[in-house]
PDB file of C-alpha atoms in Angstrom:
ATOM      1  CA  UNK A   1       0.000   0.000   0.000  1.00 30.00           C
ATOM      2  CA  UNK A   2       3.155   2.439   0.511  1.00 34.00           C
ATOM      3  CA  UNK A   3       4.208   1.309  -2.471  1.00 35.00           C
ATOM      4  CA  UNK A   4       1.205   2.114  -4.597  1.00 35.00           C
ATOM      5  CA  UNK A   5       0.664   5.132  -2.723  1.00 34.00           C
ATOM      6  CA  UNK A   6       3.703   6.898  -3.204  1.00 34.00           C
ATOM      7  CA  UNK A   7       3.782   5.961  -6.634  1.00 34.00           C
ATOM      8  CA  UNK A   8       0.423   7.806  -7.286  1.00 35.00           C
ATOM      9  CA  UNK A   9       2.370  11.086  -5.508  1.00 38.00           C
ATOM     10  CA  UNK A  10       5.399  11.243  -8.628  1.00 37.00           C
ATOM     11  CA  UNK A  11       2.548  10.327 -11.563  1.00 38.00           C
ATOM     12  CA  UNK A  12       4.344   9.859 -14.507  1.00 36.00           C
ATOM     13  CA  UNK A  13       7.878  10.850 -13.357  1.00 38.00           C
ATOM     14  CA  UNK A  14       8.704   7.856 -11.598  1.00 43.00           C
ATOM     15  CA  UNK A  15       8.351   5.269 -14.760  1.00 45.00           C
ATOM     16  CA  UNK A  16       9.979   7.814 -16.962  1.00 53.00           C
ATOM     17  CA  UNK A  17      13.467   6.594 -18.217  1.00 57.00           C
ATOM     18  CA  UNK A  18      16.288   9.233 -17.369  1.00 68.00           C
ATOM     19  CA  UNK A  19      18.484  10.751 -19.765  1.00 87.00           C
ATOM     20  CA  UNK A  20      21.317   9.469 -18.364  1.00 93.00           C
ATOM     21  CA  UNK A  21      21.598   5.244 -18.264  1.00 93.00           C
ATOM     22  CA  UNK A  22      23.143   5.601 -14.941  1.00 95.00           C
ATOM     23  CA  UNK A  23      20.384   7.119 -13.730  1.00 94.00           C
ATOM     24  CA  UNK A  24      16.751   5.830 -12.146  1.00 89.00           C
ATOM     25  CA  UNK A  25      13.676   7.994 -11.053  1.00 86.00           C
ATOM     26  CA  UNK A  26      12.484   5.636  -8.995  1.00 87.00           C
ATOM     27  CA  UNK A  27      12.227   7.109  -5.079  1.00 85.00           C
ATOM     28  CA  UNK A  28      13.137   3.470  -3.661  1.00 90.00           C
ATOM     29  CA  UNK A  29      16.984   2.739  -2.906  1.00 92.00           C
ATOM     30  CA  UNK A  30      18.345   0.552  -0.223  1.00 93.00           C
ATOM     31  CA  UNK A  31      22.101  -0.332   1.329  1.00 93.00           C
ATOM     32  CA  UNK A  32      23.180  -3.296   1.073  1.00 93.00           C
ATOM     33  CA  UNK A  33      26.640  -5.053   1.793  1.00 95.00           C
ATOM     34  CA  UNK A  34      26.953  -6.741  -1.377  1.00 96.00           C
ATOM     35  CA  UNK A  35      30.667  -6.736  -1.701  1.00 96.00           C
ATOM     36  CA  UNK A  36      30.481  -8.496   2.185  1.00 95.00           C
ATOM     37  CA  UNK A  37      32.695 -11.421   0.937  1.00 94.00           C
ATOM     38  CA  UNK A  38      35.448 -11.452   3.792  1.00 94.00           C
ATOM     39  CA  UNK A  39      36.531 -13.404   6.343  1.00 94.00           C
ATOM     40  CA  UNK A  40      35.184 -11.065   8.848  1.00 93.00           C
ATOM     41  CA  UNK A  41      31.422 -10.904   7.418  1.00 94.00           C
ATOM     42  CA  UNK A  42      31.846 -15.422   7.321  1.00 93.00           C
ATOM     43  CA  UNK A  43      32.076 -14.538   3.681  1.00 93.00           C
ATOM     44  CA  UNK A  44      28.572 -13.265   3.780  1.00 94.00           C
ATOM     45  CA  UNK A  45      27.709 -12.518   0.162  1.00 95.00           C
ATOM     46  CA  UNK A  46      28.886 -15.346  -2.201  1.00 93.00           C
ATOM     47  CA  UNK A  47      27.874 -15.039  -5.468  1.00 92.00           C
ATOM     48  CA  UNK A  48      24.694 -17.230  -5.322  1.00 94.00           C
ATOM     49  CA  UNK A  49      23.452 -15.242  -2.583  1.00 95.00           C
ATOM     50  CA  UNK A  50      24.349 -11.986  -4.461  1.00 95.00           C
ATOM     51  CA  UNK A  51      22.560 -12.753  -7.090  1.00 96.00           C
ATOM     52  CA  UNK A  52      19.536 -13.939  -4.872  1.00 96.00           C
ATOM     53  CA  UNK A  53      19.394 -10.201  -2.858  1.00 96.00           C
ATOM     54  CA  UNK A  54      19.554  -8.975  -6.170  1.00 97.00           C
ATOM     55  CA  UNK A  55      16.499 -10.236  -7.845  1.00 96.00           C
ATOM     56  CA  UNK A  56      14.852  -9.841  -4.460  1.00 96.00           C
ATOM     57  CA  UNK A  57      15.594  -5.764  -4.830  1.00 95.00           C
ATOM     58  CA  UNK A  58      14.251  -6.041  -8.397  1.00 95.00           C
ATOM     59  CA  UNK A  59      10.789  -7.225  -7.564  1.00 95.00           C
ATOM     60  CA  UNK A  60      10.293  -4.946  -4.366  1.00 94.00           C
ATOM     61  CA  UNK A  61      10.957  -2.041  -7.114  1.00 93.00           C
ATOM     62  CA  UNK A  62      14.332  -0.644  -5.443  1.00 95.00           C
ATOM     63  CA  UNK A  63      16.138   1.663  -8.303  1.00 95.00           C
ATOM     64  CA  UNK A  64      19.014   2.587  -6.302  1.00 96.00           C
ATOM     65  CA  UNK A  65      21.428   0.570  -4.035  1.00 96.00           C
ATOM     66  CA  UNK A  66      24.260   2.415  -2.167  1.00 97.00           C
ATOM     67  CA  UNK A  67      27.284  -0.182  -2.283  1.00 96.00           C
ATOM     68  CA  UNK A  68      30.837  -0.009  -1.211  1.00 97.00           C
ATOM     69  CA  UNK A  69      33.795  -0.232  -3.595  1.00 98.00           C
ATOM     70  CA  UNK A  70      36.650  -0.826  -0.911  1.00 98.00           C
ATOM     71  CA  UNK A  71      39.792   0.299  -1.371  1.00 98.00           C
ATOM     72  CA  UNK A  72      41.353  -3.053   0.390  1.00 97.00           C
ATOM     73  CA  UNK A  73      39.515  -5.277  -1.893  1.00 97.00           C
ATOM     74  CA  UNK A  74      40.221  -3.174  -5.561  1.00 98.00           C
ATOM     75  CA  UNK A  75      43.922  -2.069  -4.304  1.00 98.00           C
ATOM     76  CA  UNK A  76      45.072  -4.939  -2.055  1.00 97.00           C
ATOM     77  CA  UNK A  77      48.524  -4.032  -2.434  1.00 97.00           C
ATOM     78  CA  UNK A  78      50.247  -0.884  -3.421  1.00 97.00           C
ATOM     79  CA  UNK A  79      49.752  -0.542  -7.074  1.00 96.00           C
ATOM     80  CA  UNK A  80      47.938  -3.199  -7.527  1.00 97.00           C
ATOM     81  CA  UNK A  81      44.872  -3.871  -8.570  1.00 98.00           C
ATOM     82  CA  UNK A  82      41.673  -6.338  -8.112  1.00 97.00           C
ATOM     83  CA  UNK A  83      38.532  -5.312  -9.868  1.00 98.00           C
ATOM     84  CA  UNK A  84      36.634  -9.008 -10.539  1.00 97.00           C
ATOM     85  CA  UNK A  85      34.438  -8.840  -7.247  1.00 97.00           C
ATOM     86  CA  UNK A  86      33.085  -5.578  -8.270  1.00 98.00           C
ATOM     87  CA  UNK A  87      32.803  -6.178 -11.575  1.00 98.00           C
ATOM     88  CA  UNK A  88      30.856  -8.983 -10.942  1.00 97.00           C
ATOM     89  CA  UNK A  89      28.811  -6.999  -8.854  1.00 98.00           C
ATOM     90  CA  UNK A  90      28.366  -4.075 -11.380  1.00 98.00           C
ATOM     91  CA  UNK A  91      27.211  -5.994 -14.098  1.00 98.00           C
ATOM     92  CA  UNK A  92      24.746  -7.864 -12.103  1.00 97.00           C
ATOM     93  CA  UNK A  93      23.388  -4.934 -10.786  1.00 97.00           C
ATOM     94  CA  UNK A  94      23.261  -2.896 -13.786  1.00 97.00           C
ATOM     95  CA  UNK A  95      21.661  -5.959 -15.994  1.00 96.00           C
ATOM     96  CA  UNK A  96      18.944  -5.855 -13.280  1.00 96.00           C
ATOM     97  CA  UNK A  97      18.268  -2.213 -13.779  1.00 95.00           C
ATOM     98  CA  UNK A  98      19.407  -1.268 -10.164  1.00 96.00           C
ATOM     99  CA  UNK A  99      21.534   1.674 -10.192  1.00 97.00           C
ATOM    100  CA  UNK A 100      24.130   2.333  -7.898  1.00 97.00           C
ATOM    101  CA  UNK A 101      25.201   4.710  -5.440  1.00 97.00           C
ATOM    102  CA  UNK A 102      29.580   4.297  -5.038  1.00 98.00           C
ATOM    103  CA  UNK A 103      30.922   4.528  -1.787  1.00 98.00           C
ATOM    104  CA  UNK A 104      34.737   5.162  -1.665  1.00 98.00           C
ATOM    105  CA  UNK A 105      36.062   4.300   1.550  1.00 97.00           C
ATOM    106  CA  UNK A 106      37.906   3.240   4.381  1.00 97.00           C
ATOM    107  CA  UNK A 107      42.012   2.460   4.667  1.00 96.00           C
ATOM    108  CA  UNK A 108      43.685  -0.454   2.899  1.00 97.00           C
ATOM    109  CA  UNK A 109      45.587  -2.645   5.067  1.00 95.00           C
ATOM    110  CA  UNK A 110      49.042  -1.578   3.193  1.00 97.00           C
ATOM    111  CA  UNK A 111      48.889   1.781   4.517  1.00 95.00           C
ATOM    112  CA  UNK A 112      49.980   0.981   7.768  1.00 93.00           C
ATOM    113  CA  UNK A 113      47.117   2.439   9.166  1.00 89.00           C
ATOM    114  CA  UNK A 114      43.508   1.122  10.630  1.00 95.00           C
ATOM    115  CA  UNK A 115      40.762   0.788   8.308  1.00 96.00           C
ATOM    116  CA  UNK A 116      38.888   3.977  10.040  1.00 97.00           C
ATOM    117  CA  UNK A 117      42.093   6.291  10.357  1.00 96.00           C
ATOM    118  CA  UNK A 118      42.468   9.476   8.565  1.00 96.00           C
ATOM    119  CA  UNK A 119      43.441   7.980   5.132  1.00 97.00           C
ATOM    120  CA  UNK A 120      46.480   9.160   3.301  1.00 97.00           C
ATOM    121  CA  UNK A 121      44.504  11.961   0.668  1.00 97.00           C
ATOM    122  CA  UNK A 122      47.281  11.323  -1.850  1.00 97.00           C
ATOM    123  CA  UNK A 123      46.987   7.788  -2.401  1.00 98.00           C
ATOM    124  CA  UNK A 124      42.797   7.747  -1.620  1.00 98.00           C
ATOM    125  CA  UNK A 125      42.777  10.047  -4.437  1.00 98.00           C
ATOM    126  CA  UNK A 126      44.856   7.502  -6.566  1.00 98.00           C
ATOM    127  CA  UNK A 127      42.159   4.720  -5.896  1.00 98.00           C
ATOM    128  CA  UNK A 128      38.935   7.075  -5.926  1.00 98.00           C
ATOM    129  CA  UNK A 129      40.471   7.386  -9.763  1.00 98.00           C
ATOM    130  CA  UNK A 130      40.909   4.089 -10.622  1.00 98.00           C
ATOM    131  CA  UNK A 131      37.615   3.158  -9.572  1.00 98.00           C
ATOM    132  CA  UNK A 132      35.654   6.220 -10.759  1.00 98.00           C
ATOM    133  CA  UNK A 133      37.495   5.048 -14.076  1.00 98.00           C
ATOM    134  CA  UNK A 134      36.085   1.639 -14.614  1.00 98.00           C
ATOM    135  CA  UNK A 135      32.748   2.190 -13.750  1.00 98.00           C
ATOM    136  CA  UNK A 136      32.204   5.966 -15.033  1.00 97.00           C
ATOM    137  CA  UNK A 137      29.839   4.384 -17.853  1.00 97.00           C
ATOM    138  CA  UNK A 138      27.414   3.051 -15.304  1.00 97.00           C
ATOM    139  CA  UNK A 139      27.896   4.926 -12.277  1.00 98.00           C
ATOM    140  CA  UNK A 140      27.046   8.654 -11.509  1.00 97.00           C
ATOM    141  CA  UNK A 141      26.789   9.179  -8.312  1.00 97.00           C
ATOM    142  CA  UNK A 142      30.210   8.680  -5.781  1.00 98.00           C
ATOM    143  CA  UNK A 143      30.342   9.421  -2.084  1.00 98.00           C
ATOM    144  CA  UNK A 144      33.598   9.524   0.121  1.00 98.00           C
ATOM    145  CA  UNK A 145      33.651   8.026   2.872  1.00 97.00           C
ATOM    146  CA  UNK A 146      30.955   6.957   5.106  1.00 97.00           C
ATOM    147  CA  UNK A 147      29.848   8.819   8.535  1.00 97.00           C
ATOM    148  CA  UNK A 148      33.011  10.879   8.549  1.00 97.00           C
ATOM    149  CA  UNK A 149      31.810  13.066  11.688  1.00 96.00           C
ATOM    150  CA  UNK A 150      31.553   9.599  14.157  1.00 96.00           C
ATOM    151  CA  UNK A 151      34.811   8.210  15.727  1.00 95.00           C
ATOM    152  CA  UNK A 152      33.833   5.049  14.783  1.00 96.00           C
ATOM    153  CA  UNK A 153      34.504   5.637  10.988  1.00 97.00           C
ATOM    154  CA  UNK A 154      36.466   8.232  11.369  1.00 97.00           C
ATOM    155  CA  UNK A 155      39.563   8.823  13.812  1.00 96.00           C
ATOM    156  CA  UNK A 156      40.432  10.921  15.476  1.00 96.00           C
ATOM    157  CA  UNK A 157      37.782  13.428  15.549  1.00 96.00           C
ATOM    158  CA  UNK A 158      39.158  16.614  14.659  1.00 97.00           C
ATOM    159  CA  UNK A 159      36.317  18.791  14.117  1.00 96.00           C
ATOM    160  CA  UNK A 160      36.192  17.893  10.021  1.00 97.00           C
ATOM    161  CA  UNK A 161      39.711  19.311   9.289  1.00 98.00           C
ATOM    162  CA  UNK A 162      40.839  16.050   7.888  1.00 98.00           C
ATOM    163  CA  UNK A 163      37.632  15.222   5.824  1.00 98.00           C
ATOM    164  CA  UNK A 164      37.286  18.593   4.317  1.00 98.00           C
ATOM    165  CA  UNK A 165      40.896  18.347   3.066  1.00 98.00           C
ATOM    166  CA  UNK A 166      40.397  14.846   1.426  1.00 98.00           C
ATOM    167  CA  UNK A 167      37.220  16.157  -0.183  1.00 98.00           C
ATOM    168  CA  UNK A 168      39.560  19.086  -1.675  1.00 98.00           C
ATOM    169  CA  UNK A 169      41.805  16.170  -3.290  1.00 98.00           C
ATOM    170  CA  UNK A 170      39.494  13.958  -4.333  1.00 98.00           C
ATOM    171  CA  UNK A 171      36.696  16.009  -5.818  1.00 98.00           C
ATOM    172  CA  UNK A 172      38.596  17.556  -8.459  1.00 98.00           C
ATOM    173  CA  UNK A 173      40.235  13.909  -9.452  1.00 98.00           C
ATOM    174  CA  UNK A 174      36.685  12.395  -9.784  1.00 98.00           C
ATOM    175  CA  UNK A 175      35.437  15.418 -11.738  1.00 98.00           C
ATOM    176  CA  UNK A 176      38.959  15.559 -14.259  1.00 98.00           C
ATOM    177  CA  UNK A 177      38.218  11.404 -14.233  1.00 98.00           C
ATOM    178  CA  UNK A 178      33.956  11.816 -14.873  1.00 98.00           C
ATOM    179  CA  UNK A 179      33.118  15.605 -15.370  1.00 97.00           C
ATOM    180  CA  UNK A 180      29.156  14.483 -15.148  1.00 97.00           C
ATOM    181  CA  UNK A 181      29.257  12.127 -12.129  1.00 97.00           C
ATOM    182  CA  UNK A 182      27.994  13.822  -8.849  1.00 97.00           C
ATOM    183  CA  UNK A 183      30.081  13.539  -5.766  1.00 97.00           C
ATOM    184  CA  UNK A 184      27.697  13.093  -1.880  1.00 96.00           C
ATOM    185  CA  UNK A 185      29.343  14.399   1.177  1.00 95.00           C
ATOM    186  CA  UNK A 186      30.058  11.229   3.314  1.00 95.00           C
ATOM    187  CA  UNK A 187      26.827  10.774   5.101  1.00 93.00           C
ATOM    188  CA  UNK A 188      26.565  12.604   8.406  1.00 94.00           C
ATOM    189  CA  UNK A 189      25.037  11.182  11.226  1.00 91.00           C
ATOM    190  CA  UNK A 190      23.660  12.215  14.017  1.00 80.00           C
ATOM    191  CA  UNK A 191      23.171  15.660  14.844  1.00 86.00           C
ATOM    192  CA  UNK A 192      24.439  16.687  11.228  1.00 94.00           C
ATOM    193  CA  UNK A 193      24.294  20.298  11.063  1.00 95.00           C
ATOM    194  CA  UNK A 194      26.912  20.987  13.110  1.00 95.00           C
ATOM    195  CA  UNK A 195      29.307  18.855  11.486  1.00 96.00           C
ATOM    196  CA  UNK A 196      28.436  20.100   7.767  1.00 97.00           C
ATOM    197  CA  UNK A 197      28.624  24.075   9.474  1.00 97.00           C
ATOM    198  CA  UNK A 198      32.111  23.054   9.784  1.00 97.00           C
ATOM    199  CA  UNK A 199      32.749  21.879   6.562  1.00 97.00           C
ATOM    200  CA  UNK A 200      31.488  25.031   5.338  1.00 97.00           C
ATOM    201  CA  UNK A 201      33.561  26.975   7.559  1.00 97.00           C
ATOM    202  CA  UNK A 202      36.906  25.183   6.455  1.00 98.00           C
ATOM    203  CA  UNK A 203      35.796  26.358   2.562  1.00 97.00           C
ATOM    204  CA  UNK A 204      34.436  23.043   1.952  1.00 97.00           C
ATOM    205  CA  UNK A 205      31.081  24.257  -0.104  1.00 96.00           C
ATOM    206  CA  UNK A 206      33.135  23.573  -3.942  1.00 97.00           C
ATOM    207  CA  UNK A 207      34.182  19.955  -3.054  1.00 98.00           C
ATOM    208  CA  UNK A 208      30.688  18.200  -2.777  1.00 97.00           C
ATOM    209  CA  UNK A 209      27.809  18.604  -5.496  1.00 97.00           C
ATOM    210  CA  UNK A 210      25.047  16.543  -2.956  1.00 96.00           C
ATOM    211  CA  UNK A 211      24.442  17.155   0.833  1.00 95.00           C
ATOM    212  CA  UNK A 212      24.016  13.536   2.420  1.00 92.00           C
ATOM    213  CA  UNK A 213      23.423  12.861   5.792  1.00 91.00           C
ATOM    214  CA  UNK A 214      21.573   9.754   8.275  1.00 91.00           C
ATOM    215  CA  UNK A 215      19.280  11.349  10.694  1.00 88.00           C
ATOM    216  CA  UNK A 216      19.021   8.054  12.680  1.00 88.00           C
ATOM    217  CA  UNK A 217      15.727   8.027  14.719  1.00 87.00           C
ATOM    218  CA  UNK A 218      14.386   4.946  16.771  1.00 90.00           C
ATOM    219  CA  UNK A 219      10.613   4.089  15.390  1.00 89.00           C
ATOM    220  CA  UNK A 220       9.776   3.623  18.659  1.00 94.00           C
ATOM    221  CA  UNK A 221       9.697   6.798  19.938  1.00 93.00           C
ATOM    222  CA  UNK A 222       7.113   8.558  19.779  1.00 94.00           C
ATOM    223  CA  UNK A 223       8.714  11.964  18.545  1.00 93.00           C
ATOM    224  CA  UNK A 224      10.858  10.511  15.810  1.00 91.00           C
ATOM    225  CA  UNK A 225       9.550  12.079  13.375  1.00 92.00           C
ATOM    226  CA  UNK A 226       9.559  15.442  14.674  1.00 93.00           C
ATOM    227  CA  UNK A 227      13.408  15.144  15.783  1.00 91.00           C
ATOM    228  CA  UNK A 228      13.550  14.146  11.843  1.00 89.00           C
ATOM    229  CA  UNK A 229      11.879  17.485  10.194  1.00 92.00           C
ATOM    230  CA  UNK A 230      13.824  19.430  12.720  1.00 93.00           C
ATOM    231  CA  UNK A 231      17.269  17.429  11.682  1.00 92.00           C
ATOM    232  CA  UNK A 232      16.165  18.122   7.998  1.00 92.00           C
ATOM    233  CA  UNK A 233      15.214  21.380   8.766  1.00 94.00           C
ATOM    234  CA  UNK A 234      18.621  22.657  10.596  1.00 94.00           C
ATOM    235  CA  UNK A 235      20.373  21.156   7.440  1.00 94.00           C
ATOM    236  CA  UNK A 236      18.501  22.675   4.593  1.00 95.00           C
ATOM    237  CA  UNK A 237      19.027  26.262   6.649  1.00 96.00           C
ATOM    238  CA  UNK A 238      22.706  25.503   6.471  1.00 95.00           C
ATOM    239  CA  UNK A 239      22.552  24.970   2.816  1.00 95.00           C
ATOM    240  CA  UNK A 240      20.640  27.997   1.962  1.00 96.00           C
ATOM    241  CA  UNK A 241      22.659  30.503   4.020  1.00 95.00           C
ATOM    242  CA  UNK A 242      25.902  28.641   2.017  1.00 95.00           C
ATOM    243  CA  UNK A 243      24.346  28.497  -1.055  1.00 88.00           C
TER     244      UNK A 243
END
């Protein structure tokens, strides 16, 4: 019934195709960890089963999926270079008509350090290339890094110093690589506004084309959705005083 009804909101619009192949109208996306095929996940996502989650997306009508390309898995060692998982992934995703939302992120082993330390902008910017570079023919849309104002994705905190100067490396090197993808800020979360105020403040505003940020909410309270409209609300001031 959600389904149908929101639907009947977009009339037209939503069936349309979009100009650009990479692109999808439809107002349904998920996450999912399809690339989870590690020794740490117990190999969650073999191939079968990737192609199972798949074809379940498909018939629940999701357009979009937001999926990481991981710089340990395409760049396992310096310089070198391991594209098959994604690939696989790609085409399987794009035969399906599901388009997809790149997420470039987190620290490969060989850099010494942890996977959620401030990554080396230099070489990120190497591998947000070579990945923007396959894929530019079916993917638009890129975002660095994920949740890049929490500790646990990001350390140390440092009040978005760090972030804002990988952004100013690696926006122009997607742009010179794809000059019509569209680059997302690394989804806030949390209280967002304060975080993306800062980004502004450190001259940030030319290094992101998308504002993206999780405004986490429990369904069971009762005032979720008001804490939601006001997170929204604080964020969409932000951008119009910046814009």
């Amino acid at each position: 019934m959600l389904m149908v009804s929101l639907f009947s909101l977009f009339p037209g619009k939503v069936l349309a195709e979009p100009e650009d192949p990479r692109d999808n109208k439809s107002p349904f996306g998920m996450l999912d960890f399809l690339h989870w095929e590690h020794h740490w996940n117990g190999h969650h996502y073999t191939a079968e089963k990737a192609e199972r989650a798949v074809t379940l997306m498909k018939e629940a009508g999701v357009g979009f999926v937001r999926m990481d390309f991981l710089w340990d898995d395409v760049e396992p060692a310096r310089g070198q270079w391991n594209f098959e998982k994604y690939d696989r992934l790609v085409e399987l995703l794009t035969k399906n008509n599901i388009k997809i939302l790149g997420l470039l992120n987190y620290n490969a082993t060989w850099t010494g350090g942890d996977w959620n330390t401030t990554p080396d902008a230099e070489l990120f910017a190497i591998y947000a290339k070579a990945v923007v570079n396959r894929y530019k023919d079916r993917v638009k849309y890129w975002e660095i890094w994920n949740e890049p104002n929490q500790s646990i994705y990001w350390a140390p905190q440092d009040g978005m110093k760090a972030y804002t100067a990988l952004l100013k490396k690696v926006y122009p090197v997607i742009k010179s690589e794809d000059p019509t993808a569209l680059v997302l800020l690394g989804g806030l979360a949390s209280d967002a506004a304060p975080s993306l105020e800062q980004i502004y403040r450190l001259s940030g505003k030319e290094y992101f084309d998308i504002v993206n940020f999780h405004p986490f909410e429990s369904p069971l309270d009762p005032q979720a959705m008001k804490k939601m409209k006001l997170a929204y609300e604080a964020v969409y001031r932000l951008m119009q005083k910046n814009a």
